[in-house]
Amino acid sequence: METGMDTRSATIKALDRIQERYGIDTDSGIADVLQTSRQAVFYWRKVGRVGSQRVLLVEEHSGVSRHQLRPDVYGPPPAGNLPKSSAFAAA
């Protein structure tokens, strides 16, 4: 099922939103917000995937769905929450 955003894009979008929301310009700042290490944030950027232990916290602070961040853990978004650009969205 196409969700409109791959995991890598969702991860970068989430980290960028956290930076914007809190006026942060470093991975250390993001790490402080997410209660993790700077190295973890760097790794997420590198591999394009948030660690499963921090997905819910990233979702809370970024607004990016856990289903977009880790579909391997949470599955695809529920049918009622598909992006408006999706072919399945109501016209």
Short mmCIF file of N, CA, C and O in Angstrom, two decimals:
data_model
loop_
_atom_site.label_atom_id
_atom_site.label_comp_id
_atom_site.label_asym_id
_atom_site.label_seq_id
_atom_site.Cartn_x
_atom_site.Cartn_y
_atom_site.Cartn_z
N MET A 1 0.85 -1.19 0.00
CA MET A 1 0.00 0.00 0.00
C MET A 1 0.89 1.24 0.00
O MET A 1 1.80 1.37 0.79
N GLU A 2 0.61 2.17 -0.86
CA GLU A 2 1.36 3.42 -0.96
C GLU A 2 0.84 4.40 0.08
O GLU A 2 -0.35 4.68 0.14
N THR A 3 1.72 4.91 0.91
CA THR A 3 1.31 5.84 1.95
C THR A 3 1.72 7.27 1.63
O THR A 3 1.45 8.18 2.39
N GLY A 4 2.38 7.48 0.49
CA GLY A 4 2.73 8.83 0.09
C GLY A 4 4.08 9.29 0.63
O GLY A 4 4.57 10.33 0.23
N MET A 5 4.68 8.54 1.52
CA MET A 5 5.96 8.96 2.08
C MET A 5 6.73 7.72 2.52
O MET A 5 6.21 6.89 3.23
N ASP A 6 7.98 7.62 2.06
CA ASP A 6 8.78 6.49 2.50
C ASP A 6 9.36 6.77 3.88
O ASP A 6 9.32 7.89 4.38
N THR A 7 9.91 5.74 4.49
CA THR A 7 10.43 5.84 5.85
C THR A 7 11.55 6.87 5.97
O THR A 7 11.59 7.66 6.91
N ARG A 8 12.47 6.89 5.00
CA ARG A 8 13.58 7.85 5.02
C ARG A 8 13.05 9.29 4.98
O ARG A 8 13.46 10.12 5.78
N SER A 9 12.12 9.56 4.08
CA SER A 9 11.56 10.90 3.98
C SER A 9 10.82 11.29 5.25
O SER A 9 10.90 12.44 5.70
N ALA A 10 10.09 10.34 5.82
CA ALA A 10 9.35 10.61 7.06
C ALA A 10 10.31 10.92 8.20
O ALA A 10 10.05 11.83 9.01
N THR A 11 11.42 10.20 8.27
CA THR A 11 12.41 10.43 9.32
C THR A 11 13.01 11.83 9.20
O THR A 11 13.07 12.57 10.20
N ILE A 12 13.43 12.20 8.01
CA ILE A 12 14.03 13.52 7.81
C ILE A 12 13.01 14.61 8.09
O ILE A 12 13.32 15.61 8.74
N LYS A 13 11.78 14.42 7.62
CA LYS A 13 10.71 15.39 7.87
C LYS A 13 10.48 15.56 9.37
O LYS A 13 10.35 16.69 9.86
N ALA A 14 10.44 14.47 10.10
CA ALA A 14 10.21 14.52 11.54
C ALA A 14 11.33 15.27 12.25
O ALA A 14 11.07 16.16 13.09
N LEU A 15 12.58 14.96 11.92
CA LEU A 15 13.70 15.63 12.57
C LEU A 15 13.73 17.11 12.21
O LEU A 15 14.00 17.96 13.08
N ASP A 16 13.43 17.44 10.97
CA ASP A 16 13.36 18.85 10.56
C ASP A 16 12.26 19.60 11.30
O ASP A 16 12.44 20.74 11.72
N ARG A 17 11.11 18.96 11.45
CA ARG A 17 10.00 19.60 12.19
C ARG A 17 10.37 19.86 13.65
O ARG A 17 10.00 20.89 14.21
N ILE A 18 11.06 18.92 14.26
CA ILE A 18 11.49 19.12 15.65
C ILE A 18 12.45 20.30 15.72
O ILE A 18 12.33 21.15 16.61
N GLN A 19 13.37 20.39 14.78
CA GLN A 19 14.30 21.53 14.75
C GLN A 19 13.54 22.84 14.63
O GLN A 19 13.82 23.80 15.35
N GLU A 20 12.59 22.90 13.72
CA GLU A 20 11.81 24.12 13.52
C GLU A 20 10.97 24.46 14.75
O GLU A 20 10.93 25.61 15.18
N ARG A 21 10.29 23.47 15.28
CA ARG A 21 9.39 23.68 16.42
C ARG A 21 10.11 24.25 17.64
O ARG A 21 9.59 25.11 18.34
N TYR A 22 11.32 23.74 17.89
CA TYR A 22 12.04 24.14 19.09
C TYR A 22 13.19 25.11 18.82
O TYR A 22 13.94 25.45 19.74
N GLY A 23 13.36 25.54 17.58
CA GLY A 23 14.43 26.47 17.25
C GLY A 23 15.81 25.86 17.46
O GLY A 23 16.74 26.55 17.90
N ILE A 24 15.94 24.60 17.14
CA ILE A 24 17.17 23.85 17.35
C ILE A 24 17.94 23.78 16.03
O ILE A 24 17.35 23.61 14.98
N ASP A 25 19.27 23.89 16.12
CA ASP A 25 20.04 23.78 14.88
C ASP A 25 21.11 22.68 14.94
O ASP A 25 21.97 22.60 14.05
N THR A 26 21.05 21.82 15.93
CA THR A 26 22.03 20.73 16.03
C THR A 26 21.34 19.41 16.39
O THR A 26 20.25 19.39 16.97
N ASP A 27 22.02 18.32 16.05
CA ASP A 27 21.52 17.00 16.46
C ASP A 27 21.56 16.84 17.97
O ASP A 27 20.74 16.13 18.54
N SER A 28 22.48 17.54 18.63
CA SER A 28 22.53 17.49 20.10
C SER A 28 21.26 18.06 20.70
O SER A 28 20.73 17.53 21.68
N GLY A 29 20.76 19.13 20.10
CA GLY A 29 19.50 19.73 20.58
C GLY A 29 18.33 18.80 20.38
O GLY A 29 17.47 18.66 21.26
N ILE A 30 18.27 18.16 19.21
CA ILE A 30 17.20 17.18 18.96
C ILE A 30 17.32 16.04 19.97
O ILE A 30 16.32 15.59 20.53
N ALA A 31 18.53 15.58 20.21
CA ALA A 31 18.76 14.49 21.15
C ALA A 31 18.26 14.86 22.55
O ALA A 31 17.66 14.03 23.23
N ASP A 32 18.48 16.10 22.96
CA ASP A 32 17.99 16.55 24.28
C ASP A 32 16.47 16.46 24.34
O ASP A 32 15.91 15.98 25.33
N VAL A 33 15.79 16.93 23.30
CA VAL A 33 14.32 16.88 23.27
C VAL A 33 13.82 15.45 23.32
O VAL A 33 12.85 15.14 24.01
N LEU A 34 14.51 14.56 22.60
CA LEU A 34 14.06 13.17 22.49
C LEU A 34 14.67 12.24 23.53
O LEU A 34 14.45 11.02 23.47
N GLN A 35 15.43 12.81 24.45
CA GLN A 35 16.01 12.04 25.54
C GLN A 35 16.85 10.86 25.03
O GLN A 35 16.70 9.72 25.46
N THR A 36 17.73 11.19 24.09
CA THR A 36 18.61 10.17 23.52
C THR A 36 19.96 10.82 23.25
O THR A 36 20.20 11.96 23.63
N SER A 37 20.86 10.11 22.58
CA SER A 37 22.19 10.64 22.32
C SER A 37 22.26 11.33 20.94
O SER A 37 21.46 11.03 20.05
N ARG A 38 23.22 12.20 20.81
CA ARG A 38 23.48 12.86 19.52
C ARG A 38 23.83 11.80 18.48
O ARG A 38 23.43 11.90 17.32
N GLN A 39 24.55 10.78 18.90
CA GLN A 39 24.94 9.71 17.99
C GLN A 39 23.71 8.96 17.44
O GLN A 39 23.68 8.56 16.28
N ALA A 40 22.70 8.78 18.29
CA ALA A 40 21.48 8.12 17.84
C ALA A 40 20.79 8.95 16.76
O ALA A 40 20.36 8.41 15.73
N VAL A 41 20.68 10.25 16.97
CA VAL A 41 20.04 11.13 15.98
C VAL A 41 20.84 11.10 14.67
O VAL A 41 20.26 11.01 13.59
N PHE A 42 22.16 11.18 14.78
CA PHE A 42 23.01 11.10 13.59
C PHE A 42 22.76 9.78 12.85
O PHE A 42 22.62 9.77 11.62
N TYR A 43 22.67 8.69 13.57
CA TYR A 43 22.43 7.38 12.97
C TYR A 43 21.07 7.34 12.27
O TYR A 43 20.94 6.80 11.17
N TRP A 44 20.03 7.90 12.91
CA TRP A 44 18.71 7.92 12.29
C TRP A 44 18.76 8.64 10.95
O TRP A 44 18.15 8.21 9.98
N ARG A 45 19.48 9.77 10.93
CA ARG A 45 19.62 10.51 9.66
C ARG A 45 20.35 9.65 8.63
O ARG A 45 19.97 9.62 7.46
N LYS A 46 21.40 8.99 9.06
CA LYS A 46 22.23 8.19 8.15
C LYS A 46 21.44 7.03 7.53
O LYS A 46 21.50 6.80 6.33
N VAL A 47 20.72 6.29 8.36
CA VAL A 47 20.00 5.12 7.86
C VAL A 47 18.57 5.43 7.42
O VAL A 47 17.91 4.60 6.80
N GLY A 48 18.08 6.63 7.79
CA GLY A 48 16.73 7.01 7.39
C GLY A 48 15.63 6.30 8.14
O GLY A 48 14.56 6.04 7.60
N ARG A 49 15.90 6.02 9.42
CA ARG A 49 14.90 5.32 10.23
C ARG A 49 15.11 5.63 11.70
O ARG A 49 16.20 5.51 12.22
N VAL A 50 14.03 6.01 12.38
CA VAL A 50 14.06 6.29 13.82
C VAL A 50 14.10 4.98 14.58
O VAL A 50 13.42 4.02 14.21
N GLY A 51 14.88 4.95 15.66
CA GLY A 51 14.91 3.77 16.51
C GLY A 51 13.54 3.47 17.09
O GLY A 51 12.80 4.38 17.46
N SER A 52 13.18 2.21 17.15
CA SER A 52 11.84 1.82 17.58
C SER A 52 11.50 2.29 19.00
O SER A 52 10.34 2.54 19.31
N GLN A 53 12.52 2.49 19.85
CA GLN A 53 12.27 2.92 21.22
C GLN A 53 11.86 4.38 21.30
O GLN A 53 11.34 4.82 22.32
N ARG A 54 12.10 5.15 20.26
CA ARG A 54 11.83 6.59 20.30
C ARG A 54 10.74 7.04 19.33
O ARG A 54 10.44 8.21 19.22
N VAL A 55 10.12 6.10 18.63
CA VAL A 55 9.13 6.46 17.61
C VAL A 55 7.99 7.28 18.18
O VAL A 55 7.60 8.31 17.61
N LEU A 56 7.43 6.87 19.30
CA LEU A 56 6.28 7.58 19.86
C LEU A 56 6.66 8.99 20.31
O LEU A 56 5.88 9.93 20.16
N LEU A 57 7.87 9.14 20.84
CA LEU A 57 8.34 10.46 21.25
C LEU A 57 8.58 11.36 20.03
O LEU A 57 8.22 12.54 20.04
N VAL A 58 9.14 10.80 18.98
CA VAL A 58 9.35 11.56 17.74
C VAL A 58 7.99 11.97 17.17
O VAL A 58 7.81 13.12 16.75
N GLU A 59 7.04 11.06 17.16
CA GLU A 59 5.69 11.38 16.68
C GLU A 59 5.09 12.53 17.49
O GLU A 59 4.53 13.49 16.92
N GLU A 60 5.21 12.46 18.80
CA GLU A 60 4.65 13.49 19.68
C GLU A 60 5.26 14.87 19.40
O GLU A 60 4.54 15.86 19.38
N HIS A 61 6.55 14.93 19.19
CA HIS A 61 7.23 16.21 19.02
C HIS A 61 7.24 16.72 17.59
O HIS A 61 7.47 17.91 17.37
N SER A 62 6.98 15.85 16.61
CA SER A 62 7.05 16.27 15.21
C SER A 62 5.71 16.28 14.49
O SER A 62 5.55 16.98 13.50
N GLY A 63 4.78 15.47 14.98
CA GLY A 63 3.50 15.34 14.29
C GLY A 63 3.54 14.36 13.13
O GLY A 63 2.54 14.16 12.45
N VAL A 64 4.68 13.74 12.88
CA VAL A 64 4.79 12.74 11.83
C VAL A 64 4.35 11.40 12.41
O VAL A 64 4.84 10.97 13.46
N SER A 65 3.44 10.75 11.74
CA SER A 65 2.82 9.52 12.23
C SER A 65 3.81 8.38 12.44
O SER A 65 4.72 8.16 11.65
N ARG A 66 3.58 7.63 13.51
CA ARG A 66 4.37 6.42 13.79
C ARG A 66 4.27 5.43 12.63
O ARG A 66 5.19 4.68 12.36
N HIS A 67 3.14 5.46 11.92
CA HIS A 67 2.94 4.56 10.78
C HIS A 67 3.85 4.93 9.61
O HIS A 67 4.27 4.06 8.85
N GLN A 68 4.14 6.21 9.47
CA GLN A 68 5.06 6.67 8.43
C GLN A 68 6.50 6.46 8.86
O GLN A 68 7.35 6.13 8.03
N LEU A 69 6.77 6.67 10.14
CA LEU A 69 8.14 6.52 10.64
C LEU A 69 8.60 5.07 10.69
O LEU A 69 9.74 4.77 10.34
N ARG A 70 7.74 4.18 11.13
CA ARG A 70 8.13 2.77 11.28
C ARG A 70 6.98 1.84 10.87
O ARG A 70 6.35 1.17 11.69
N PRO A 71 6.68 1.79 9.57
CA PRO A 71 5.61 0.88 9.13
C PRO A 71 5.94 -0.58 9.40
O PRO A 71 5.03 -1.41 9.50
N ASP A 72 7.22 -0.91 9.57
CA ASP A 72 7.60 -2.28 9.90
C ASP A 72 7.18 -2.67 11.31
O ASP A 72 7.00 -3.85 11.60
N VAL A 73 6.98 -1.68 12.17
CA VAL A 73 6.57 -1.93 13.55
C VAL A 73 5.07 -1.67 13.73
O VAL A 73 4.36 -2.47 14.33
N TYR A 74 4.56 -0.54 13.17
CA TYR A 74 3.18 -0.11 13.41
C TYR A 74 2.24 -0.37 12.24
O TYR A 74 1.05 -0.12 12.35
N GLY A 75 2.76 -0.86 11.13
CA GLY A 75 1.91 -1.12 9.96
C GLY A 75 1.59 0.15 9.22
O GLY A 75 2.02 1.25 9.59
N PRO A 76 0.81 0.04 8.15
CA PRO A 76 0.45 1.22 7.36
C PRO A 76 -0.55 2.09 8.12
O PRO A 76 -1.19 1.62 9.07
N PRO A 77 -0.68 3.36 7.71
CA PRO A 77 -1.66 4.22 8.36
C PRO A 77 -3.07 3.64 8.23
O PRO A 77 -3.39 3.02 7.21
N PRO A 78 -3.91 3.83 9.23
CA PRO A 78 -5.31 3.40 9.13
C PRO A 78 -5.97 4.07 7.92
O PRO A 78 -5.61 5.18 7.55
N ALA A 79 -6.91 3.40 7.31
CA ALA A 79 -7.55 3.89 6.07
C ALA A 79 -8.07 5.32 6.20
O ALA A 79 -7.99 6.09 5.26
N GLY A 80 -8.59 5.69 7.34
CA GLY A 80 -9.14 7.04 7.52
C GLY A 80 -8.08 8.11 7.65
O GLY A 80 -8.39 9.30 7.63
N ASN A 81 -6.80 7.73 7.76
CA ASN A 81 -5.73 8.70 7.95
C ASN A 81 -4.76 8.77 6.78
O ASN A 81 -3.64 9.20 6.94
N LEU A 82 -5.20 8.36 5.60
CA LEU A 82 -4.32 8.45 4.43
C LEU A 82 -4.10 9.91 4.06
O LEU A 82 -5.00 10.74 4.20
N PRO A 83 -2.92 10.24 3.56
CA PRO A 83 -2.66 11.61 3.13
C PRO A 83 -3.63 12.03 2.04
O PRO A 83 -4.08 11.21 1.24
N LYS A 84 -3.95 13.31 1.98
CA LYS A 84 -4.90 13.82 0.99
C LYS A 84 -4.42 13.57 -0.44
O LYS A 84 -5.21 13.46 -1.35
N SER A 85 -3.11 13.46 -0.64
CA SER A 85 -2.58 13.24 -1.97
C SER A 85 -2.73 11.78 -2.42
O SER A 85 -2.50 11.46 -3.57
N SER A 86 -3.15 10.93 -1.52
CA SER A 86 -3.28 9.52 -1.84
C SER A 86 -4.44 9.28 -2.81
O SER A 86 -5.47 9.96 -2.78
N ALA A 87 -4.26 8.30 -3.65
CA ALA A 87 -5.32 7.93 -4.59
C ALA A 87 -6.54 7.38 -3.86
O ALA A 87 -7.63 7.36 -4.42
N PHE A 88 -6.37 6.99 -2.61
CA PHE A 88 -7.48 6.44 -1.83
C PHE A 88 -8.27 7.49 -1.08
O PHE A 88 -9.30 7.19 -0.51
N ALA A 89 -7.78 8.72 -1.05
CA ALA A 89 -8.45 9.78 -0.30
C ALA A 89 -9.76 10.14 -1.00
O ALA A 89 -9.90 10.07 -2.20
N ALA A 90 -10.73 10.55 -0.20
CA ALA A 90 -12.03 10.96 -0.75
C ALA A 90 -11.85 12.22 -1.58
O ALA A 90 -11.11 13.11 -1.24
N ALA A 91 -12.58 12.28 -2.67
CA ALA A 91 -12.50 13.46 -3.56
C ALA A 91 -13.33 14.58 -3.03
O ALA A 91 -14.27 14.43 -2.34
#
